[in-house]
């Protein structure tokens, strides 16, 4: 029992919870730069053999900790692909850049691996943002279809049930007929349990001449 509202404590305030993952990722990035600096051929590692394993352990822990805080920290923001993968792809960039810069400073040839790390990290980061943009656009499109799409009825033809967060969900294939008289199928994940033959509500966006149209399925 306490006379203080737990949500008013400084470690439970939304601003602190939103800032903490970024601090964790920032410190992790600095540590990865130190690791990359120490990996330069001919310098660093021989005189400080403990740097790479010890600092790498701390850096990895902070990197994963930041992602954990975003996923389970109680933030109102949805967890997306970037918070899960960008810290990892940035690790490769930091390792490669630090090693290349150190090699240039001391006048030795950078390892091929450092250049490969930068390329892998850069391409992977760009791919993550591209996928995030694609999926965000698709979610917005499906939200519009759910609000303004043409309503019709569909029949479940195939199901596969599983659980998410202790709640039953069903991966179902639904057959429906559009306003143009053409029979179409869509496969989506539906909350709750449905069986083959069940009728469900479908909203879709008619697109003249297109074989594939956006559709949203909900239980009745």
PDB file of C-alpha atoms in Angstrom, residues 98-187:
ATOM      1  CA  UNK A  98      34.905   2.417 -36.848  1.00  0.00           C
ATOM      2  CA  UNK A  99      37.377  -0.096 -38.248  1.00  0.00           C
ATOM      3  CA  UNK A 100      37.725   1.757 -41.564  1.00  0.00           C
ATOM      4  CA  UNK A 101      38.262   5.128 -39.852  1.00  0.00           C
ATOM      5  CA  UNK A 102      40.820   3.653 -37.442  1.00  0.00           C
ATOM      6  CA  UNK A 103      42.696   2.034 -40.314  1.00  0.00           C
ATOM      7  CA  UNK A 104      42.840   5.379 -42.155  1.00  0.00           C
ATOM      8  CA  UNK A 105      44.053   7.173 -39.028  1.00  0.00           C
ATOM      9  CA  UNK A 106      46.940   4.760 -38.345  1.00  0.00           C
ATOM     10  CA  UNK A 107      47.761   4.274 -42.019  1.00  0.00           C
ATOM     11  CA  UNK A 108      46.952   0.575 -42.430  1.00  0.00           C
ATOM     12  CA  UNK A 109      44.748  -1.160 -44.961  1.00  0.00           C
ATOM     13  CA  UNK A 110      41.139  -1.722 -43.810  1.00  0.00           C
ATOM     14  CA  UNK A 111      40.023  -5.322 -43.708  1.00  0.00           C
ATOM     15  CA  UNK A 112      37.644  -6.485 -46.418  1.00  0.00           C
ATOM     16  CA  UNK A 113      35.265  -7.607 -43.665  1.00  0.00           C
ATOM     17  CA  UNK A 114      34.836  -4.026 -42.453  1.00  0.00           C
ATOM     18  CA  UNK A 115      33.693  -2.878 -45.903  1.00  0.00           C
ATOM     19  CA  UNK A 116      31.357  -5.884 -46.127  1.00  0.00           C
ATOM     20  CA  UNK A 117      29.916  -5.004 -42.691  1.00  0.00           C
ATOM     21  CA  UNK A 118      29.123  -1.452 -43.794  1.00  0.00           C
ATOM     22  CA  UNK A 119      27.484  -2.687 -46.997  1.00  0.00           C
ATOM     23  CA  UNK A 120      25.442  -5.331 -45.188  1.00  0.00           C
ATOM     24  CA  UNK A 121      24.325  -2.891 -42.506  1.00  0.00           C
ATOM     25  CA  UNK A 122      23.473  -0.116 -44.948  1.00  0.00           C
ATOM     26  CA  UNK A 123      21.529  -2.319 -47.360  1.00  0.00           C
ATOM     27  CA  UNK A 124      19.723  -4.086 -44.513  1.00  0.00           C
ATOM     28  CA  UNK A 125      18.733  -0.797 -42.872  1.00  0.00           C
ATOM     29  CA  UNK A 126      17.389   0.537 -46.166  1.00  0.00           C
ATOM     30  CA  UNK A 127      15.457  -2.719 -46.683  1.00  0.00           C
ATOM     31  CA  UNK A 128      13.924  -2.493 -43.195  1.00  0.00           C
ATOM     32  CA  UNK A 129      12.691   1.057 -43.799  1.00  0.00           C
ATOM     33  CA  UNK A 130      11.367   0.097 -47.242  1.00  0.00           C
ATOM     34  CA  UNK A 131       9.436  -2.851 -45.782  1.00  0.00           C
ATOM     35  CA  UNK A 132       8.114  -0.667 -42.965  1.00  0.00           C
ATOM     36  CA  UNK A 133       6.900   1.911 -45.503  1.00  0.00           C
ATOM     37  CA  UNK A 134       5.225  -0.817 -47.586  1.00  0.00           C
ATOM     38  CA  UNK A 135       3.452  -2.429 -44.625  1.00  0.00           C
ATOM     39  CA  UNK A 136       2.390   0.946 -43.192  1.00  0.00           C
ATOM     40  CA  UNK A 137       0.872   1.915 -46.550  1.00  0.00           C
ATOM     41  CA  UNK A 138      -0.892  -1.452 -46.716  1.00  0.00           C
ATOM     42  CA  UNK A 139      -2.328  -1.044 -43.211  1.00  0.00           C
ATOM     43  CA  UNK A 140      -3.641   2.416 -44.112  1.00  0.00           C
ATOM     44  CA  UNK A 141      -5.166   1.027 -47.303  1.00  0.00           C
ATOM     45  CA  UNK A 142      -6.857  -1.817 -45.441  1.00  0.00           C
ATOM     46  CA  UNK A 143      -8.209   0.608 -42.835  1.00  0.00           C
ATOM     47  CA  UNK A 144      -9.829   2.630 -45.633  1.00  0.00           C
ATOM     48  CA  UNK A 145     -11.322  -0.545 -47.110  1.00  0.00           C
ATOM     49  CA  UNK A 146     -12.682  -1.563 -43.680  1.00  0.00           C
ATOM     50  CA  UNK A 147     -14.443   1.813 -43.375  1.00  0.00           C
ATOM     51  CA  UNK A 148     -15.563   2.521 -46.928  1.00  0.00           C
ATOM     52  CA  UNK A 149     -15.386  -0.790 -48.814  1.00  0.00           C
ATOM     53  CA  UNK A 150     -18.341  -2.424 -50.567  1.00  0.00           C
ATOM     54  CA  UNK A 151     -20.032  -4.819 -48.102  1.00  0.00           C
ATOM     55  CA  UNK A 152     -20.835  -8.410 -49.049  1.00  0.00           C
ATOM     56  CA  UNK A 153     -20.992 -11.868 -47.514  1.00  0.00           C
ATOM     57  CA  UNK A 154     -18.371 -14.590 -47.762  1.00  0.00           C
ATOM     58  CA  UNK A 155     -18.041 -18.269 -46.919  1.00  0.00           C
ATOM     59  CA  UNK A 156     -15.060 -19.814 -45.127  1.00  0.00           C
ATOM     60  CA  UNK A 157     -13.464 -22.559 -47.257  1.00  0.00           C
ATOM     61  CA  UNK A 158     -10.299 -23.355 -45.272  1.00  0.00           C
ATOM     62  CA  UNK A 159      -9.131 -22.683 -41.702  1.00  0.00           C
ATOM     63  CA  UNK A 160      -6.045 -23.013 -39.547  1.00  0.00           C
ATOM     64  CA  UNK A 161      -6.408 -22.021 -35.894  1.00  0.00           C
ATOM     65  CA  UNK A 162      -3.768 -20.876 -33.433  1.00  0.00           C
ATOM     66  CA  UNK A 163      -3.365 -18.602 -30.398  1.00  0.00           C
ATOM     67  CA  UNK A 164      -1.904 -15.108 -29.979  1.00  0.00           C
ATOM     68  CA  UNK A 165      -1.599 -13.601 -26.475  1.00  0.00           C
ATOM     69  CA  UNK A 166      -3.852 -16.366 -25.103  1.00  0.00           C
ATOM     70  CA  UNK A 167      -6.594 -15.471 -27.580  1.00  0.00           C
ATOM     71  CA  UNK A 168      -7.812 -17.758 -30.374  1.00  0.00           C
ATOM     72  CA  UNK A 169      -7.319 -16.527 -33.934  1.00  0.00           C
ATOM     73  CA  UNK A 170      -7.943 -18.228 -37.263  1.00  0.00           C
ATOM     74  CA  UNK A 171      -6.085 -18.060 -40.541  1.00  0.00           C
ATOM     75  CA  UNK A 172      -9.010 -18.469 -42.934  1.00  0.00           C
ATOM     76  CA  UNK A 173      -9.570 -18.543 -46.674  1.00  0.00           C
ATOM     77  CA  UNK A 174     -12.861 -16.867 -47.590  1.00  0.00           C
ATOM     78  CA  UNK A 175     -14.782 -17.093 -50.867  1.00  0.00           C
ATOM     79  CA  UNK A 176     -17.031 -14.214 -51.892  1.00  0.00           C
ATOM     80  CA  UNK A 177     -18.693 -12.835 -55.021  1.00  0.00           C
ATOM     81  CA  UNK A 178     -18.092  -9.230 -56.042  1.00  0.00           C
ATOM     82  CA  UNK A 179     -20.518  -6.787 -57.627  1.00  0.00           C
ATOM     83  CA  UNK A 180     -19.136  -7.762 -61.037  1.00  0.00           C
ATOM     84  CA  UNK A 181     -20.267 -11.359 -60.487  1.00  0.00           C
ATOM     85  CA  UNK A 182     -16.726 -12.757 -60.278  1.00  0.00           C
ATOM     86  CA  UNK A 183     -15.871 -15.201 -57.494  1.00  0.00           C
ATOM     87  CA  UNK A 184     -12.839 -14.212 -55.452  1.00  0.00           C
ATOM     88  CA  UNK A 185     -10.866 -15.636 -52.545  1.00  0.00           C
ATOM     89  CA  UNK A 186      -8.929 -13.915 -49.782  1.00  0.00           C
ATOM     90  CA  UNK A 187      -6.849 -15.385 -46.961  1.00  0.00           C
TER      91      UNK A 187
END
